[in-house]
Amino acid sequence: MTTKATDGAIANRQVSAGSTKNRRQDVSTGKWLLISAVVLYLGLVIFIPAINVFSQAFKGGVSEFIAAISSRNFRSAITLTVIMAIIAVPLNTIFGLCAARAIAHKQFRGRTLLLSIIDLPFSISPVVAGLMLILLYGRNGWFGPILEGNNIKIIFALPGMILATIFVTLPFVAREVLPALEEIGTSQEEAARTLGATDWQTFWRVTLPSIRWSLLYGMILTNARAMGEFGAIVVVSGNIGGKTQTLPLYVEEAHIQYQTQSAYAAATVLAGLAVVTLILKTLLEYRTAIKSSD
Amino acid sequence: MLGLPMAALVLKASTLELPEIWAIATNPVALSAYDVTFVTALWAVAINGIAGIAIAWVLVRYEFPGRRILDAAIDLPFALPTAVAGLTLSTIYSDVGWLGSLLAPFGIRVSFTRLGVAVAMIFISLPFVVRTVQPVLQDLEQEVEEAAWMLGATPWQTFWRVVLPPLVPAILTGVALGFSRAVGEYGSIVIIAGNLPFQDLIAPVLIFQRLEQFDYAGATVIGTVLLLVSLLVLLVINILQAWGRKYDN
């Protein structure tokens, strides 16, 4: 009773100070309420699904997990997935660098249009992308008769899958490198050139070192998407187990055939890839933040 | 790489007679698929629009344990292959799953329904609004809010009149990017939905089904409709970004 009365007296005497304090308390309560709401939302949408992947994969113990990942179709799927990345990442890195260099520091008519065109694979549904490739290279497609005449198979075979992968991952490197190029400006490159460096030397010694983190980030994103693409690949590959089935397609087929253990074993490998991608991304951002605060 | 495939799609569509195109594009199954795709995507991005503002605010303005982990986790939907997302969401929300079993007593079913489509779309479109709003919020000067507060504005007024207006272009850009992603999504939805016409069949899955039946004309026309919507959204995004840049100056 006495403490309460004293508290009240103090509060009454310091009305102005008290109202500020209350307000601050309101802000602090609001802050923690908002943080809790955000944590709850992200928990439902992101963390629970992510934890579920690992929990389901090891539900039957490690031995069942190992049995699931040593099947023939699984190994073929993982090989194919790695092939997709090995081909698509370097090609799109080169394309992205060239495209970004061609666009950076230049103002010309249709620049925004060109940027939008490079971004198209992000807006187009992967299924529509696959459909386009079928209409182009399929049996009844534009190049169908020529390809068939020369016994070249693109659709329902590896080349089609590679084309689809390159299509959906096209913008990543260009999108990451372009802002970095714009930010470093042209003065250093011009200085190098004035001092007699060739274009090639300027690129390797001046440009590349200053955009390397953005470039790496773009390559990581390209890799993640190349290994994880589903929609475009499922349309052009024909999804033949052991032949044209990448890891994401393997996950879906195992799930449909009620081989939950196999589905989750493959899903864990892909989720592991996603976690590595996120860790690398966070590290790269951390590096860039240190660099810019120097 | 880009031009040729698009030309193939549009030219294939143009080999058909106009009435035929119209009949395929507006057949009842297709109309219901557009409805499921576009309306559900709108709901998903609206929810993520509001959640995205709150998430960006919490990540930029507050310091608390675990903030870095939350920030990194936002990008999971970009990094996680969509087949994995569909698999885990359909398990969690099935009648015996972690969350589905909590909803089942109330008669709410998520997996194999339109609600499942919405859940998958919410998952894959989550990062967009957060990532577009975050940098703008970071650059916003807090002095302006303090000034509003000093002049007697309530926190609510400060938010509506001072904080929100400069964020609007970024929010809408994020919503449009998320919408375009949600509309085109295939992998996660084909797994979590039942893919039944007039119930939870989305347009990309319909295209795939038409291709499986070797109905190239059907696939092409519906594909062209989706392509046109993508181009329209892309145009809107460009306009929004130009608007955002005007705000900067």
mmCIF file of C-alpha atoms in Angstrom, chain A residues 20 23 27 30-32 34-35 38-39 41-42 44-53 55-56 95 112 116-137 140 142-143 156 162-164 166-167 170 175 217 221 224-225 227-231 234-235 248-249 251-252 255 260 263-264 266-268 270-271 273-275 277-278 281-282 285-286, chain B residues 1-2 4-12 44 47-48 51-52 54-55 57-58 62-65 68-85 87-93 98-99 112 119 122-123 126 131 149 153-155 180-181 183-188 190-191 204-205 207-208 211 214 216 219-224 226-227 230-231 234 238 241 245:
data_model
loop_
_atom_site.group_PDB
_atom_site.id
_atom_site.type_symbol
_atom_site.label_atom_id
_atom_site.label_comp_id
_atom_site.label_asym_id
_atom_site.label_seq_id
_atom_site.Cartn_x
_atom_site.Cartn_y
_atom_site.Cartn_z
ATOM 1 C CA THR A 20 7.278 11.077 -21.472
ATOM 2 C CA ARG A 23 5.127 7.272 -23.939
ATOM 3 C CA VAL A 27 6.916 2.643 -27.708
ATOM 4 C CA GLY A 30 4.751 -1.603 -29.247
ATOM 5 C CA LYS A 31 8.235 -2.550 -30.334
ATOM 6 C CA TRP A 32 8.133 -5.943 -28.649
ATOM 7 C CA LEU A 34 5.600 -5.888 -33.406
ATOM 8 C CA ILE A 35 8.744 -8.007 -33.123
ATOM 9 C CA VAL A 38 6.910 -10.614 -37.152
ATOM 10 C CA VAL A 39 8.676 -13.576 -35.526
ATOM 11 C CA TYR A 41 4.606 -14.736 -39.060
ATOM 12 C CA LEU A 42 8.085 -15.724 -40.232
ATOM 13 C CA LEU A 44 4.712 -19.924 -39.722
ATOM 14 C CA VAL A 45 5.760 -19.045 -43.251
ATOM 15 C CA ILE A 46 9.495 -19.810 -43.229
ATOM 16 C CA PHE A 47 10.954 -21.503 -40.160
ATOM 17 C CA ILE A 48 8.398 -24.280 -39.582
ATOM 18 C CA PRO A 49 8.481 -25.404 -43.250
ATOM 19 C CA ALA A 50 12.297 -25.310 -43.240
ATOM 20 C CA ILE A 51 12.643 -27.270 -39.988
ATOM 21 C CA ASN A 52 10.060 -29.785 -41.227
ATOM 22 C CA VAL A 53 12.272 -30.727 -44.212
ATOM 23 C CA SER A 55 12.915 -33.397 -39.368
ATOM 24 C CA GLN A 56 11.062 -35.539 -41.936
ATOM 25 C CA PHE A 95 26.714 -13.023 -70.496
ATOM 26 C CA THR A 112 15.061 0.988 -69.807
ATOM 27 C CA SER A 116 13.315 -4.874 -68.924
ATOM 28 C CA ILE A 117 14.141 -7.389 -71.634
ATOM 29 C CA ILE A 118 17.035 -8.756 -69.579
ATOM 30 C CA ASP A 119 14.621 -9.033 -66.634
ATOM 31 C CA LEU A 120 11.999 -10.905 -68.679
ATOM 32 C CA PRO A 121 12.933 -14.397 -67.462
ATOM 33 C CA PHE A 122 12.044 -13.236 -63.946
ATOM 34 C CA SER A 123 8.542 -12.196 -64.990
ATOM 35 C CA ILE A 124 7.724 -15.010 -67.385
ATOM 36 C CA SER A 125 6.276 -18.127 -65.796
ATOM 37 C CA PRO A 126 8.848 -20.949 -66.002
ATOM 38 C CA VAL A 127 6.167 -23.146 -67.578
ATOM 39 C CA VAL A 128 5.674 -20.586 -70.355
ATOM 40 C CA ALA A 129 9.470 -20.484 -70.818
ATOM 41 C CA GLY A 130 9.478 -24.258 -71.260
ATOM 42 C CA LEU A 131 6.532 -24.042 -73.648
ATOM 43 C CA MET A 132 8.444 -21.524 -75.795
ATOM 44 C CA LEU A 133 11.385 -23.914 -76.069
ATOM 45 C CA ILE A 134 9.056 -26.749 -77.115
ATOM 46 C CA LEU A 135 7.484 -24.574 -79.807
ATOM 47 C CA LEU A 136 10.985 -23.762 -81.024
ATOM 48 C CA TYR A 137 12.836 -27.076 -80.807
ATOM 49 C CA ASN A 140 6.386 -29.771 -84.465
ATOM 50 C CA TRP A 142 10.309 -24.282 -85.911
ATOM 51 C CA PHE A 143 13.597 -26.154 -85.884
ATOM 52 C CA PHE A 156 13.012 -34.377 -73.752
ATOM 53 C CA ILE A 162 20.277 -26.830 -70.322
ATOM 54 C CA LEU A 163 18.586 -24.230 -72.533
ATOM 55 C CA ALA A 164 15.705 -23.969 -70.044
ATOM 56 C CA ILE A 166 20.090 -20.838 -68.951
ATOM 57 C CA PHE A 167 16.835 -19.036 -69.778
ATOM 58 C CA LEU A 170 19.825 -15.299 -67.336
ATOM 59 C CA ARG A 175 21.287 -7.543 -62.229
ATOM 60 C CA TYR A 217 26.712 -12.958 -55.312
ATOM 61 C CA LEU A 221 22.030 -16.877 -57.035
ATOM 62 C CA ALA A 224 20.844 -21.837 -56.576
ATOM 63 C CA ARG A 225 18.233 -21.300 -59.256
ATOM 64 C CA MET A 227 20.007 -26.442 -59.304
ATOM 65 C CA GLY A 228 16.491 -25.785 -58.039
ATOM 66 C CA GLU A 229 14.534 -24.981 -61.211
ATOM 67 C CA PHE A 230 11.361 -27.004 -61.574
ATOM 68 C CA GLY A 231 8.700 -25.541 -63.886
ATOM 69 C CA VAL A 234 9.609 -30.380 -66.055
ATOM 70 C CA VAL A 235 8.104 -29.120 -69.330
ATOM 71 C CA PRO A 248 13.707 -31.183 -57.894
ATOM 72 C CA LEU A 249 11.806 -33.430 -60.333
ATOM 73 C CA VAL A 251 11.439 -34.860 -55.204
ATOM 74 C CA GLU A 252 8.058 -34.416 -56.864
ATOM 75 C CA HIS A 255 6.226 -37.554 -53.351
ATOM 76 C CA THR A 260 7.985 -39.857 -48.648
ATOM 77 C CA ALA A 263 11.306 -37.322 -51.399
ATOM 78 C CA TYR A 264 12.498 -35.798 -48.137
ATOM 79 C CA ALA A 266 16.361 -35.408 -51.851
ATOM 80 C CA ALA A 267 14.609 -32.329 -50.449
ATOM 81 C CA THR A 268 17.165 -32.196 -47.620
ATOM 82 C CA LEU A 270 18.363 -29.202 -51.901
ATOM 83 C CA ALA A 271 17.477 -27.443 -48.647
ATOM 84 C CA LEU A 273 22.062 -26.056 -50.790
ATOM 85 C CA ALA A 274 19.617 -23.274 -49.956
ATOM 86 C CA VAL A 275 21.065 -22.846 -46.463
ATOM 87 C CA THR A 277 23.404 -20.085 -50.365
ATOM 88 C CA LEU A 278 21.898 -17.946 -47.595
ATOM 89 C CA LYS A 281 24.952 -14.327 -49.171
ATOM 90 C CA THR A 282 24.997 -13.049 -45.577
ATOM 91 C CA GLU A 285 26.740 -8.645 -47.511
ATOM 92 C CA TYR A 286 28.758 -8.415 -44.313
ATOM 93 C CA MET B 1 18.129 -16.795 -76.214
ATOM 94 C CA LEU B 2 15.232 -14.495 -75.318
ATOM 95 C CA LEU B 4 13.518 -16.351 -80.512
ATOM 96 C CA PRO B 5 11.481 -18.310 -77.946
ATOM 97 C CA MET B 6 9.083 -15.406 -77.490
ATOM 98 C CA ALA B 7 8.684 -15.014 -81.230
ATOM 99 C CA ALA B 8 7.941 -18.729 -81.492
ATOM 100 C CA LEU B 9 5.165 -18.424 -78.916
ATOM 101 C CA VAL B 10 3.529 -15.358 -80.413
ATOM 102 C CA LEU B 11 3.790 -16.606 -84.011
ATOM 103 C CA LYS B 12 2.386 -20.003 -83.069
ATOM 104 C CA ALA B 44 -1.204 -13.498 -51.213
ATOM 105 C CA ILE B 47 -1.053 -10.131 -47.077
ATOM 106 C CA ASN B 48 2.676 -10.016 -47.788
ATOM 107 C CA ALA B 51 3.471 -8.193 -43.379
ATOM 108 C CA GLY B 52 6.387 -6.974 -45.499
ATOM 109 C CA ALA B 54 6.083 -4.711 -40.593
ATOM 110 C CA ILE B 55 9.031 -7.042 -41.239
ATOM 111 C CA TRP B 57 10.305 -1.915 -40.094
ATOM 112 C CA VAL B 58 11.358 -4.412 -37.416
ATOM 113 C CA TYR B 62 14.851 -2.353 -33.938
ATOM 114 C CA GLU B 63 17.874 -3.997 -32.434
ATOM 115 C CA PHE B 64 17.120 -7.361 -30.828
ATOM 116 C CA PRO B 65 18.752 -10.773 -30.449
ATOM 117 C CA ARG B 68 20.569 -11.071 -38.277
ATOM 118 C CA ILE B 69 19.156 -14.586 -38.517
ATOM 119 C CA LEU B 70 15.672 -13.243 -39.331
ATOM 120 C CA ASP B 71 17.165 -10.953 -41.961
ATOM 121 C CA ALA B 72 19.028 -13.822 -43.629
ATOM 122 C CA ALA B 73 16.008 -16.148 -43.454
ATOM 123 C CA ILE B 74 13.810 -13.727 -45.431
ATOM 124 C CA ASP B 75 15.570 -14.863 -48.610
ATOM 125 C CA LEU B 76 14.868 -18.551 -48.035
ATOM 126 C CA PRO B 77 11.997 -18.585 -50.575
ATOM 127 C CA PHE B 78 14.496 -17.329 -53.205
ATOM 128 C CA ALA B 79 17.068 -19.955 -52.309
ATOM 129 C CA LEU B 80 14.868 -22.972 -51.609
ATOM 130 C CA PRO B 81 13.873 -24.928 -54.733
ATOM 131 C CA THR B 82 10.121 -24.635 -55.231
ATOM 132 C CA ALA B 83 9.603 -28.402 -55.279
ATOM 133 C CA VAL B 84 11.005 -28.564 -51.752
ATOM 134 C CA ALA B 85 8.758 -25.709 -50.654
ATOM 135 C CA LEU B 87 6.669 -30.765 -50.451
ATOM 136 C CA THR B 88 7.204 -29.373 -46.971
ATOM 137 C CA LEU B 89 4.162 -27.067 -47.080
ATOM 138 C CA SER B 90 1.887 -29.891 -48.214
ATOM 139 C CA THR B 91 3.157 -32.096 -45.367
ATOM 140 C CA ILE B 92 2.768 -29.401 -42.702
ATOM 141 C CA TYR B 93 -0.727 -28.450 -43.832
ATOM 142 C CA TRP B 98 2.032 -29.939 -37.695
ATOM 143 C CA LEU B 99 -0.268 -27.064 -38.654
ATOM 144 C CA PHE B 112 -5.327 -29.876 -51.993
ATOM 145 C CA VAL B 119 -0.167 -20.622 -48.727
ATOM 146 C CA ILE B 122 2.507 -16.399 -49.703
ATOM 147 C CA PHE B 123 5.671 -18.423 -49.160
ATOM 148 C CA LEU B 126 7.364 -13.150 -49.082
ATOM 149 C CA ARG B 131 13.548 -6.313 -49.865
ATOM 150 C CA TRP B 149 6.158 13.954 -32.962
ATOM 151 C CA ALA B 153 1.312 14.175 -34.039
ATOM 152 C CA THR B 154 0.220 10.853 -32.591
ATOM 153 C CA PRO B 155 2.332 7.794 -33.544
ATOM 154 C CA SER B 180 4.352 -11.582 -61.095
ATOM 155 C CA ARG B 181 6.261 -14.352 -59.290
ATOM 156 C CA VAL B 183 1.183 -15.839 -60.976
ATOM 157 C CA GLY B 184 3.944 -17.752 -62.760
ATOM 158 C CA GLU B 185 4.686 -20.181 -59.945
ATOM 159 C CA TYR B 186 4.406 -23.853 -60.800
ATOM 160 C CA GLY B 187 6.595 -26.168 -58.704
ATOM 161 C CA SER B 188 5.315 -25.539 -55.199
ATOM 162 C CA VAL B 190 1.443 -28.300 -58.348
ATOM 163 C CA ILE B 191 2.541 -30.264 -55.277
ATOM 164 C CA PRO B 204 0.593 -22.621 -65.371
ATOM 165 C CA VAL B 205 -0.568 -26.123 -64.368
ATOM 166 C CA ILE B 207 -0.646 -25.158 -69.632
ATOM 167 C CA PHE B 208 1.313 -28.192 -68.494
ATOM 168 C CA LEU B 211 1.033 -30.011 -73.229
ATOM 169 C CA PHE B 214 -0.321 -32.747 -76.945
ATOM 170 C CA TYR B 216 -0.196 -27.356 -78.389
ATOM 171 C CA ALA B 219 -1.077 -24.509 -74.294
ATOM 172 C CA THR B 220 0.078 -21.716 -76.603
ATOM 173 C CA VAL B 221 -3.021 -19.558 -76.207
ATOM 174 C CA ILE B 222 -3.089 -19.808 -72.413
ATOM 175 C CA GLY B 223 0.691 -19.303 -72.376
ATOM 176 C CA THR B 224 0.257 -16.136 -74.422
ATOM 177 C CA LEU B 226 0.097 -15.387 -69.115
ATOM 178 C CA LEU B 227 2.902 -13.789 -71.116
ATOM 179 C CA SER B 230 3.708 -10.699 -67.244
ATOM 180 C CA LEU B 231 4.556 -7.948 -69.723
ATOM 181 C CA LEU B 234 6.653 -5.521 -65.951
ATOM 182 C CA ASN B 238 8.931 0.150 -64.554
ATOM 183 C CA GLN B 241 10.326 2.506 -60.231
ATOM 184 C CA ARG B 245 13.252 7.703 -58.376
#
